[in-house]
Coordinates of C-alpha atoms and ligand atoms in Angstrom, one line a residue:
X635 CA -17.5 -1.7 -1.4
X636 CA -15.6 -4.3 0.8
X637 CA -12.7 -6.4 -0.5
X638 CA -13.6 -10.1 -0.3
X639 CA -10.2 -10.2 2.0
X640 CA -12.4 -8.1 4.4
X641 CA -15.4 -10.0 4.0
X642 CA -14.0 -13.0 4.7
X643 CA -11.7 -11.4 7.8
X644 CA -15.2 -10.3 9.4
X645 CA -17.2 -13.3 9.2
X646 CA -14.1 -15.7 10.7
X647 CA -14.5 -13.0 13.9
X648 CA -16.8 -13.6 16.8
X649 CA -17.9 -10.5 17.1
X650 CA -17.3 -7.3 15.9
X651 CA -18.4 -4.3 18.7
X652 CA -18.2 -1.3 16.9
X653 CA -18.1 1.9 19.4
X654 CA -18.1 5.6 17.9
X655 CA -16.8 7.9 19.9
X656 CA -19.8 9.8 21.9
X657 CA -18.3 12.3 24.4
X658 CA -15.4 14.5 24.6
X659 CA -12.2 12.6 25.7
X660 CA -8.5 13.6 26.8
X661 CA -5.6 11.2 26.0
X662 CA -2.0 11.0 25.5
X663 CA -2.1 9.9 21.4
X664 CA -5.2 10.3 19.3
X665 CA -4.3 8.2 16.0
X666 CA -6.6 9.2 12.7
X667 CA -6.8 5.9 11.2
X668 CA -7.6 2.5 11.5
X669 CA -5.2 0.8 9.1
X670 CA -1.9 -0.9 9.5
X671 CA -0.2 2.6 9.9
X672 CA -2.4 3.7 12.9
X673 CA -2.6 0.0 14.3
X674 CA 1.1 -0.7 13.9
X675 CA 1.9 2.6 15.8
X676 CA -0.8 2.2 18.4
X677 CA 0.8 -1.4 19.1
X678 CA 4.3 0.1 19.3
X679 CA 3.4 3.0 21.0
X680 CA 1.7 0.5 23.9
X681 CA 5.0 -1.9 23.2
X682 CA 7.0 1.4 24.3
X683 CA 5.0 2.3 27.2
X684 CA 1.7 0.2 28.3
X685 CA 0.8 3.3 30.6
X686 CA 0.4 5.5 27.6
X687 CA -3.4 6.4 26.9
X688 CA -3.7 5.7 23.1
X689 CA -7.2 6.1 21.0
X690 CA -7.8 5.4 17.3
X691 CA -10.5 7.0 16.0
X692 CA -12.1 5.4 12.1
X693 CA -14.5 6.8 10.1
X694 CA -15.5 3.3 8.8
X695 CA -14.5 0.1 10.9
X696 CA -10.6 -1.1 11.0
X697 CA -9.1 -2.6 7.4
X698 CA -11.8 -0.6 5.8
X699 CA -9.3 1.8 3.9
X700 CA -6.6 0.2 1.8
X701 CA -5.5 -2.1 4.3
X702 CA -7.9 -5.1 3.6
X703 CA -8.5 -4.0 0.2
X704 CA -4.6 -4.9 -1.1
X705 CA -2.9 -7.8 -3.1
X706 CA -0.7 -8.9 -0.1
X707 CA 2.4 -8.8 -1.3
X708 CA 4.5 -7.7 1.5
X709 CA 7.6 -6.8 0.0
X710 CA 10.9 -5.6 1.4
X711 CA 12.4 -2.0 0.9
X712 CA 15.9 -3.1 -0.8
X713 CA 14.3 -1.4 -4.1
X714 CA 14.4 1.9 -2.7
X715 CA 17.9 1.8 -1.1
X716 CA 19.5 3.7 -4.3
X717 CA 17.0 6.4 -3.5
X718 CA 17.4 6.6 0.0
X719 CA 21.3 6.5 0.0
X720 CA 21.0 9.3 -2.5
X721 CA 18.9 11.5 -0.4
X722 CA 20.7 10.7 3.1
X723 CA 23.5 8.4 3.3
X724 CA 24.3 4.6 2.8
X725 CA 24.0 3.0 6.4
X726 CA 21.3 5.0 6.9
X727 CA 19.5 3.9 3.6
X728 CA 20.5 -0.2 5.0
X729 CA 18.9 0.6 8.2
X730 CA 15.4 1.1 6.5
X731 CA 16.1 -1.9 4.3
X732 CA 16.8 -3.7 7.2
X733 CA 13.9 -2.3 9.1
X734 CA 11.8 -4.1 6.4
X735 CA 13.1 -6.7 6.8
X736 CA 12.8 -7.1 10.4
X737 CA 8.9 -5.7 9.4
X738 CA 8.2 -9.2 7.6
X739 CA 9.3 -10.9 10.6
X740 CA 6.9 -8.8 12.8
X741 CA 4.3 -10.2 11.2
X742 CA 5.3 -13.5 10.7
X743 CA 6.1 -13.3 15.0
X744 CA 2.3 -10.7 15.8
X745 CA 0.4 -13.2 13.2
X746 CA 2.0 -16.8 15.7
X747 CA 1.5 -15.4 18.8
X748 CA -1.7 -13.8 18.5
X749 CA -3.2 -16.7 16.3
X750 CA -3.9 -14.2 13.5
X751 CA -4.7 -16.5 10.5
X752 CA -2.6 -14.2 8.3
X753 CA -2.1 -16.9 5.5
X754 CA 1.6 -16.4 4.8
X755 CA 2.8 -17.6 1.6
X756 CA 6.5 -18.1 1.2
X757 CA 6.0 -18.5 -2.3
X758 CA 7.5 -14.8 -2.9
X759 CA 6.7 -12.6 -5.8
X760 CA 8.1 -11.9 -9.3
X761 CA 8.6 -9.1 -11.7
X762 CA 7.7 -10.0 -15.0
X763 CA 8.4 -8.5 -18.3
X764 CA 5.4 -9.2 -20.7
X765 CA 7.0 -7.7 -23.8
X766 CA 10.8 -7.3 -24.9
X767 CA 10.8 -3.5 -24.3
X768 CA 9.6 -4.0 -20.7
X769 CA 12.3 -6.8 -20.0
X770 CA 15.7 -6.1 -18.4
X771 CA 15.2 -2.6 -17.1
X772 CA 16.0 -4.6 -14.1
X773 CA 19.7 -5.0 -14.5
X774 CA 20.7 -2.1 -13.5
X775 CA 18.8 -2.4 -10.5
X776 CA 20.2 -5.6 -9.9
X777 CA 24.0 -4.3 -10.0
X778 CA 22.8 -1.7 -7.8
X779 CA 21.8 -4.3 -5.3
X780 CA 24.7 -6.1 -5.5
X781 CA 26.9 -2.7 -4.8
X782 CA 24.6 -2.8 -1.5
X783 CA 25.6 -6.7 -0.5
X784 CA 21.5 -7.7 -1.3
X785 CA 21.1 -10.7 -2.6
X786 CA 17.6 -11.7 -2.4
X787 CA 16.9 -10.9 -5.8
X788 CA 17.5 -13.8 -8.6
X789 CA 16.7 -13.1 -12.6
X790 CA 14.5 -15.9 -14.2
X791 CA 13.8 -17.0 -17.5
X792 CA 10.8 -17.2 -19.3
X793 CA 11.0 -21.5 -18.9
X794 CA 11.8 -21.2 -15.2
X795 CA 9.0 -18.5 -15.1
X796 CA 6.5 -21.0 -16.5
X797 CA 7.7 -23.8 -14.5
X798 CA 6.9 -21.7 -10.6
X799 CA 3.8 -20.2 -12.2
X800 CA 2.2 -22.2 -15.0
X801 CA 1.9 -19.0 -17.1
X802 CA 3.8 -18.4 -20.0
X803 CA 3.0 -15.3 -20.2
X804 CA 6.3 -13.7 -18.9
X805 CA 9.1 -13.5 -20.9
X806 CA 11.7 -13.3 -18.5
X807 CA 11.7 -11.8 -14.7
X808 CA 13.1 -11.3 -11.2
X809 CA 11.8 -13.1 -8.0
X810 CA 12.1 -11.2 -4.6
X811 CA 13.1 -14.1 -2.1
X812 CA 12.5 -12.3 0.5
X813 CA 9.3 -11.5 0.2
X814 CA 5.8 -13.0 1.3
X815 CA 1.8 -13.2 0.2
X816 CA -0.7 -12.3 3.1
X817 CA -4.2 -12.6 3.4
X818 CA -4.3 -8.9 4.1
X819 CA -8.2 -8.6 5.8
X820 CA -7.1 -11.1 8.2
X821 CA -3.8 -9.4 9.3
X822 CA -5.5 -5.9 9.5
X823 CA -8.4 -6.9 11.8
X824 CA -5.8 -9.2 13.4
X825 CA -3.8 -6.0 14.5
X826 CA -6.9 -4.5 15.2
X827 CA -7.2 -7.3 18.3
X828 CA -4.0 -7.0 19.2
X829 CA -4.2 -3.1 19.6
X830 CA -7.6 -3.9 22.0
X831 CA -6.0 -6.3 24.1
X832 CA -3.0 -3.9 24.8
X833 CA -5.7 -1.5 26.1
X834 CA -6.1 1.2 23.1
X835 CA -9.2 2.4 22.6
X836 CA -10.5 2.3 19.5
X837 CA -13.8 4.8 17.9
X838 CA -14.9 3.4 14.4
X839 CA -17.6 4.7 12.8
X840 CA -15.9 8.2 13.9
X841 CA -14.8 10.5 11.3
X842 CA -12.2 13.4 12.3
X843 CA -14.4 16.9 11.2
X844 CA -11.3 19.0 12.3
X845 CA -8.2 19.1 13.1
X846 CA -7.4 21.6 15.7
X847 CA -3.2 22.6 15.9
X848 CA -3.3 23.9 18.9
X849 CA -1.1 23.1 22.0
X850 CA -2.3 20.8 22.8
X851 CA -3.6 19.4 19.4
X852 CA -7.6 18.6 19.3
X853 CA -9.7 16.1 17.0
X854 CA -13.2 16.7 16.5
X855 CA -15.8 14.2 15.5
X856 CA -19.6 14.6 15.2
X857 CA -20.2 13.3 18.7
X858 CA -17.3 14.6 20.9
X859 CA -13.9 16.9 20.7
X860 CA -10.1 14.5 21.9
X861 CA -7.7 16.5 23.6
X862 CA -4.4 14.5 23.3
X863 CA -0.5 15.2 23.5
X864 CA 0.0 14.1 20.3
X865 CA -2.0 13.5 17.0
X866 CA -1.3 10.7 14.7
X867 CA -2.5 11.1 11.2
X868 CA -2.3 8.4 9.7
X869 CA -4.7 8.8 6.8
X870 CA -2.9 7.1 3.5
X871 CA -4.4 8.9 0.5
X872 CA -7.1 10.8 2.8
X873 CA -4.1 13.0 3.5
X874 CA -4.9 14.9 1.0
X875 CA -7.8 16.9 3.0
X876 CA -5.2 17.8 4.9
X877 CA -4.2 21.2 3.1
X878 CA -0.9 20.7 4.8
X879 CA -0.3 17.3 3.0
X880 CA -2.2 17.8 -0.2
X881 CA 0.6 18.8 -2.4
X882 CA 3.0 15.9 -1.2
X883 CA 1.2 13.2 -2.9
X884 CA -1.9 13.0 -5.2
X885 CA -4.0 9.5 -6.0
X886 CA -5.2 7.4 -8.2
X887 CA -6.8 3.7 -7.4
X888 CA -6.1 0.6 -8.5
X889 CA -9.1 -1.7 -9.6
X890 CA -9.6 -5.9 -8.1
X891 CA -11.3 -8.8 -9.1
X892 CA -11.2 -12.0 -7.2
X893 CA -12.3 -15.4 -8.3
X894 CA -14.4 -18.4 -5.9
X895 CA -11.9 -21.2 -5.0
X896 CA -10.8 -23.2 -7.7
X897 CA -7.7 -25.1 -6.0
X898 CA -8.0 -27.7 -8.3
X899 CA -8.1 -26.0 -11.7
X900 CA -5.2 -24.2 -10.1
X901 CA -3.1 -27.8 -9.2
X902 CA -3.8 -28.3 -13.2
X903 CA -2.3 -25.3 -14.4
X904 CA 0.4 -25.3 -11.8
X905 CA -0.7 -22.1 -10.1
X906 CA -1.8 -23.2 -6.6
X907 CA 0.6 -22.2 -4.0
X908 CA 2.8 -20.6 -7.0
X909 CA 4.3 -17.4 -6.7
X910 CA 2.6 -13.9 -8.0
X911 CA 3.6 -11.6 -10.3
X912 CA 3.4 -8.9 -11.6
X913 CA 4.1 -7.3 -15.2
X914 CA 6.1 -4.2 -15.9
X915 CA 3.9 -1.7 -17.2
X916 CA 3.4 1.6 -15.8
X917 CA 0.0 0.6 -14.8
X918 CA 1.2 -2.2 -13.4
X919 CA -1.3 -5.6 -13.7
X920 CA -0.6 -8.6 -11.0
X921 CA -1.8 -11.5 -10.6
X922 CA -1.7 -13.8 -6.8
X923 CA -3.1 -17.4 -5.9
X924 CA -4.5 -16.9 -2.7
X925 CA -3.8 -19.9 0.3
X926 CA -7.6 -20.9 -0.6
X927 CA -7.7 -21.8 -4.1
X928 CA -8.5 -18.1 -5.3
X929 CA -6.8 -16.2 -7.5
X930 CA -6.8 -12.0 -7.5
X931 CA -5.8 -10.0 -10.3
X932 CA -5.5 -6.0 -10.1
X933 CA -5.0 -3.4 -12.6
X934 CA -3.3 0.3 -11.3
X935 CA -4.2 3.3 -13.0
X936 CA -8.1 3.6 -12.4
X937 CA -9.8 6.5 -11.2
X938 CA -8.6 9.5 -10.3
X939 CA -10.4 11.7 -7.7
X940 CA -10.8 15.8 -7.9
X941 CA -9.0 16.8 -4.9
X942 CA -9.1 14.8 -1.8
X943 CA -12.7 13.4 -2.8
X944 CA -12.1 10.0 -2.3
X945 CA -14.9 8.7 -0.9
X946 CA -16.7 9.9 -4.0
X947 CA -15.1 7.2 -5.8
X948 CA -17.9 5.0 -7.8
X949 CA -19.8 1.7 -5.8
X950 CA -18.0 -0.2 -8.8
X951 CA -14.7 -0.3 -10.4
X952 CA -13.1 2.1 -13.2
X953 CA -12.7 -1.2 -15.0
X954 CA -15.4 -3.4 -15.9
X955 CA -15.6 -6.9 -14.6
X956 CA -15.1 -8.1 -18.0
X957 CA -11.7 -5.9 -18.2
X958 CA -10.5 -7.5 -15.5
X959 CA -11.2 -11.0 -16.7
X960 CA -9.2 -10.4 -19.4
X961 CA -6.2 -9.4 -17.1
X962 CA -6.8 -12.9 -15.6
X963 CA -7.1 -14.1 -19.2
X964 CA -3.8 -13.0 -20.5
X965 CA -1.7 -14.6 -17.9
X966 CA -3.9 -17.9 -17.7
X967 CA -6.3 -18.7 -20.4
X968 CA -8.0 -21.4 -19.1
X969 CA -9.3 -19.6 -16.4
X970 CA -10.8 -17.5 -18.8
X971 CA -14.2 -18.0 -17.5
X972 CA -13.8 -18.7 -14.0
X973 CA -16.6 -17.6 -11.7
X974 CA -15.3 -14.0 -10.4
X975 CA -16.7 -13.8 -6.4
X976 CA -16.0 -9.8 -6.5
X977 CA -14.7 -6.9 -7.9
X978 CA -13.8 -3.5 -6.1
X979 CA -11.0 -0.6 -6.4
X980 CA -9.1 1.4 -3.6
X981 CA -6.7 4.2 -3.5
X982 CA -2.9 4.6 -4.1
X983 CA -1.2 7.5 -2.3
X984 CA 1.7 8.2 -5.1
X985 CA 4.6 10.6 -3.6
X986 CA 6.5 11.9 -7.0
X987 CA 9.3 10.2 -5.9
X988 CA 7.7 6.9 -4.8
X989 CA 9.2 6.8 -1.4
X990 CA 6.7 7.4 1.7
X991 CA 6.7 10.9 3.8
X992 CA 7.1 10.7 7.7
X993 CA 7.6 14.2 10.0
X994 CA 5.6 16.5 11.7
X995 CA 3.4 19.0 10.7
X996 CA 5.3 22.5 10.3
X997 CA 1.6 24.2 11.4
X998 CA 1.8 22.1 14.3
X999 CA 4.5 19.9 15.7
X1000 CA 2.7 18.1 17.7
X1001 CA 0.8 16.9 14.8
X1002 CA 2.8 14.1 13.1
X1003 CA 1.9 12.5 9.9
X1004 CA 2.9 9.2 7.7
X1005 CA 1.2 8.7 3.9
X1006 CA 2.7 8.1 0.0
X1007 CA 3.3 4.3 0.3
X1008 CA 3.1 4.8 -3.2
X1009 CA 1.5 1.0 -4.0
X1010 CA 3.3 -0.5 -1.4
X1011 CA 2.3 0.0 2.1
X1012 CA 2.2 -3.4 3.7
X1013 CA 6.1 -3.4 5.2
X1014 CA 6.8 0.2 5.0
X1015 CA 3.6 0.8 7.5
X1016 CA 5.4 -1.0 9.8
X1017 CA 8.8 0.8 9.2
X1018 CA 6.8 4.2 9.5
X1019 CA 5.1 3.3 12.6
X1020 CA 8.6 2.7 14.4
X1021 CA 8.9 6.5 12.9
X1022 CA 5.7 7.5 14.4
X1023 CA 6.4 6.4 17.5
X1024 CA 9.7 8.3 17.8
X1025 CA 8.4 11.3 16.9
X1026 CA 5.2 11.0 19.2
X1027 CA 7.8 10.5 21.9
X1028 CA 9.7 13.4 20.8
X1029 CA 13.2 11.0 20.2
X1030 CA 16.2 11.6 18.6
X1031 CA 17.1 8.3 17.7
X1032 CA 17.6 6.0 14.3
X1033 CA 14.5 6.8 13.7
X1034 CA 13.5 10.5 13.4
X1035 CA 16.5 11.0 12.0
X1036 CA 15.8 8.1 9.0
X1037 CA 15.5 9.4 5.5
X1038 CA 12.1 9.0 5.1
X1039 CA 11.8 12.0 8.0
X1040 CA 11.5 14.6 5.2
X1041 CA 10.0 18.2 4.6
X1042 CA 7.2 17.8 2.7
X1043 CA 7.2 18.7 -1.1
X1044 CA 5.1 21.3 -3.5
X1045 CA 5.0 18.5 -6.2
X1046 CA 1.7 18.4 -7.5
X1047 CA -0.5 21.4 -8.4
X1048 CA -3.8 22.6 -6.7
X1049 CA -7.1 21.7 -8.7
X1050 CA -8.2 22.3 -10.7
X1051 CA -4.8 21.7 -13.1
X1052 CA -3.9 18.4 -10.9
X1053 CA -7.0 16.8 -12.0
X1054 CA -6.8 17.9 -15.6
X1055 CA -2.7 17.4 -15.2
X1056 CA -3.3 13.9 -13.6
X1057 CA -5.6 13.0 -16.9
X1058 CA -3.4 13.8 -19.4
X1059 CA -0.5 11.8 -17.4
X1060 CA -3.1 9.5 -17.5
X1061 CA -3.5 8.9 -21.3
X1062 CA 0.5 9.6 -21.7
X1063 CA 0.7 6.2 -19.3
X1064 CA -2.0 4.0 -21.2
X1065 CA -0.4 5.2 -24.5
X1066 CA 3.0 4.1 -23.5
X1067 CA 2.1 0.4 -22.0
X1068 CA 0.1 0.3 -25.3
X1069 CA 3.1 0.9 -27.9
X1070 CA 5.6 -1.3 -25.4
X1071 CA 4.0 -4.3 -26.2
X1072 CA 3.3 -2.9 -30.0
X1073 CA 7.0 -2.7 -30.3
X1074 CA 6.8 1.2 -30.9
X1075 CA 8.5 4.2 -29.4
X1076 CA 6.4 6.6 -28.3
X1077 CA 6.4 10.3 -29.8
X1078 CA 7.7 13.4 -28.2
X1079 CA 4.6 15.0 -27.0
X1080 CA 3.9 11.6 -25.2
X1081 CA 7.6 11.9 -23.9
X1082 CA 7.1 15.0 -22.6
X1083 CA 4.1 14.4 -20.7
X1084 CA 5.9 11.0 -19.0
X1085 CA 8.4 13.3 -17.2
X1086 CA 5.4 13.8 -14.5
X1087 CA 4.8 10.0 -14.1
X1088 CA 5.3 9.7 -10.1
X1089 CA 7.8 7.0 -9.0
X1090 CA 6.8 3.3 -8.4
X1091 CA 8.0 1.0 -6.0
X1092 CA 8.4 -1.4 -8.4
X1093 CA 12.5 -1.5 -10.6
X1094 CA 12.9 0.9 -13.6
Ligands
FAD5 C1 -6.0 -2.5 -4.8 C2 -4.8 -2.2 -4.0 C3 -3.7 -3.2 -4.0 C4 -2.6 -3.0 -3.2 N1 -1.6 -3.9 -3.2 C5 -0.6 -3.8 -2.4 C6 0.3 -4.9 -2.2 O1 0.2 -5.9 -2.9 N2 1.4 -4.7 -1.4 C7 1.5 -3.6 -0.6 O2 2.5 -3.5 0.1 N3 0.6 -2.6 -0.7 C8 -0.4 -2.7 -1.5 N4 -1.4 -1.7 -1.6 C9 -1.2 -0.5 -0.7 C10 -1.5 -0.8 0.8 O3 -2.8 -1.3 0.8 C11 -1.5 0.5 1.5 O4 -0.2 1.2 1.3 C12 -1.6 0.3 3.0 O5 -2.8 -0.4 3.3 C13 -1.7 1.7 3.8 O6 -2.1 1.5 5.1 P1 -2.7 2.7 5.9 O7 -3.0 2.3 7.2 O8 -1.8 3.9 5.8 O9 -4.0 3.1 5.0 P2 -5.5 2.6 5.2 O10 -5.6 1.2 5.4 O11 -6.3 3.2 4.0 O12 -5.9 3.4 6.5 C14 -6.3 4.7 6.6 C15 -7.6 4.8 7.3 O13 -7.9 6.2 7.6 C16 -9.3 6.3 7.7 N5 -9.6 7.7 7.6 C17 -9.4 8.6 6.5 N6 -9.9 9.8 6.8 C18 -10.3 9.8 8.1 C19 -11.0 10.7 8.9 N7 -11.2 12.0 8.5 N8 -11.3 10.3 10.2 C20 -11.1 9.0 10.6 N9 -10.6 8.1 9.8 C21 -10.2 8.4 8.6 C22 -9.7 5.5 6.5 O14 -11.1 5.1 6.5 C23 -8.8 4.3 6.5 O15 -9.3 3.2 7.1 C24 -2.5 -1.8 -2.4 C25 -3.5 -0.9 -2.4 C26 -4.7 -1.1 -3.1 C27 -5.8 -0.1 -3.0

């Protein structure tokens, strides 16, 4: 099931070598994971030192995970500075916000000097409200972020709303100025290139079978064993088969559609090279024009594996194509019957508290891991691989000693209770974004089971 993003991204490259790994192999850094966490820290690992032997091994090809099957919103981390200063301290909760910051400009800068067509849209995103009981949750938020000197954030009204987006489907929002849209296939196979050309080796079609924590680590594969200093995982939501790492974070995916180009229906609405948005439910819906004409709609809270089965997920989506229509529907009704090119779903590695999980792993230190980007991956893999890279170098710096450096939590139960948990959360959710926009409260045994709702990145 490949994202139109990465079906595009593949046929505008030349060619595509793929090379599995077929003998045994010693090297400094073995990274599990071809996606913008193990590319990002295989480039700055090579930044740090170009003599350092660095491999990637992929079970699939590079951007096949979640990294060329996302929205593209890269946003910055200023949402999460309450939570950061609360679990460390203030400047170092501004040094990650800053760090995402500086993580938009890294790939503004990798995407100009590499000629990686990553389609950056400066047309930023906004938070919507779609019904009164989901509106101004976000001014508390907003006070917060002035107590922290951030003022990227501006609150818009329904008209202003409708004037940037041609949808008047929001009734009032925030837009995040400092964020950007990406065409994420093309920056994930763009990194991809880069990490070749600064000499790491990468093995797709090259599953990790096991993970030995020795000293020194090993990775095994079908077709040979990797010795290495130091193991990267960086595995998003396939984590969890890591026993280590199952109980940090559990999953759920999110379900796509994307339409053919359209630009011109979209210059008529007012939608081409608009903003996106996104609403405020729970199970949060977006919407994005893409630089093409296109426009891709996704809807969170879709299937939910047993365990750390992801790949048993379904060839289609939890939602039908129709469902999804009607997403697209709701905020713009006259493309109600638009030609949709694709539809597909990927995973979301939820952390209960919403904030990604960086450290090493306490069976094996010289096993380090990053994962739980929680829905929003595309500037905190960055952050995390500036992590990675100090702790694969064994540094005490700004760094390793960051926030998001944290021992790992017992949060969510073994199966077979998470599944049946994670289902009855589930309904709680639906139930809730359901009587929001009925105007009704929801009753106390729905209350109760809304306590276990894992953070978003998103204000509330
Ligand atoms: C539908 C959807 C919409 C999203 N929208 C946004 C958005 O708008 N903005 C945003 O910031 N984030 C968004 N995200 C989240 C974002 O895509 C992720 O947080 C980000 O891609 C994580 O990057 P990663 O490299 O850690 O994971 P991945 O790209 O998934 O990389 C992990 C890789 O590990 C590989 N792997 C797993 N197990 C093994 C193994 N045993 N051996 C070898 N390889 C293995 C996988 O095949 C995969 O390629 C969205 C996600 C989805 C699914």
């Amino acid at each position: 099931m490949q994202s139109p993003w990465l079906q595009q991204a593949l046929l505008s490259e030349s060619a595509h070598n793929i090379t599995p790994l077929d003998r045994d192999l010693k090297v400094d850094v073995v990274i599990v994971g071809g996606g913008y966490t193990g590319l990002w820290t295989a480039i700055e690992l090579k930044n740090r030192d170009p003599s350092m032997d660095v491999a990637i091994i992929e079970k699939d090809i590079c951007g096949a995970g979640a990294s060329a099957a996302n929205a593209g919103f890269a946003l910055p981390m200023w949402l999460q500075l309450p939570l950061l200063e609360k679990i460390s301290n203030t400047s170092k909760a501004i040094h990650i916000g800053r760090a995402s910051i500086a993580a938009i400009d890294d790939i503004r800068e990798i995407s100009l000097s590499n000629d990686i067509d990553t389609q950056i849209s400066h047309s930023n995103t906004i938070w919507g409200a779609t019904c009164e009981k989901q509106s101004g949750h976000w001014d508390k938020m907003l006070s917060l972020m002035e107590a922290f000197q951030v003022h990227s954030y501006q609150v818009l009204d329904k008209h202003k709303i409708q004037q940037m987006t041609g949808s008047d489907s929001l009734i009032a929002g925030v837009i995040d100025t400092a964020s950007i849209m990406i065409h994420p296939g093309n920056l994930v196979r763009g990194l991809r290139r880069v990490a070749l050309n600064k000499g790491v080796r990468i093995f797709e079609k090259t599953p990790m079978t096991k993970l030995g924590r020795t000293t020194p680590p090993t990775v095994e594969t079908t077709k040979g064993k990797i010795t290495a200093r130091k193991v990267v995982l960086a595995m998003y939501g396939w984590s969890l088969s890591i026993p280590e790492l199952r109980r940090s974070a559990m999953v759920m995916f999110t379900d796509a559609a994307m339409t053919v180009p359209i630009p011109d229906k979209l210059r008529d609405i007012g939608f081409y090279d608009a903003p996106g948005f996104t609403d405020s439910r729970t199970f949060i819906e977006s919407i994005r024009p893409t630089s093409d004409g296109r426009v891709m709609v996704t809807k969170s809270g879709g299937w939910l594996p047993f365990g750390d089965r992801l790949d048993a997920c379904p060839e289609y989506t939890c939602r039908s194509e129709n469902e999804l229509r009607r997403v697209l529907e709701s905020y713009h009704p006259s493309l109600k019957d638009v030609e949709i090119e694709g539809t597909w779903c990927g995973p979301i590695d939820r952390t209960m508290d919403g904030l990604p999980t960086f450290g090493r792993l306490p069976t094996c230190p010289h096993i380090v891991f990053g994962y739980g980007y929680s829905g929003a991956g595309i500037v905190p893999s960055r952050v995390g691989s500036h992590i990675l890279a100090s702790l694969v170098q064994d540094l005490k710096d700004e760094w390793t000693s960051c926030p998001l450096v944290r021992p790992l939590k017992k949060d969510f139960p073994n199966e077979p209770f998470r599944w049946i948990g994670g289902h009855i959360v589930k309904s709680a959710i639906e139930r809730k974004d359901r009587l929001d926009h009925e105007g009704l409260a929801v009753g106390p045994i729905t209350k109760f089971w809304l306590q276990f709702t894992p953070k978003s990145y998103k204000p509330s």
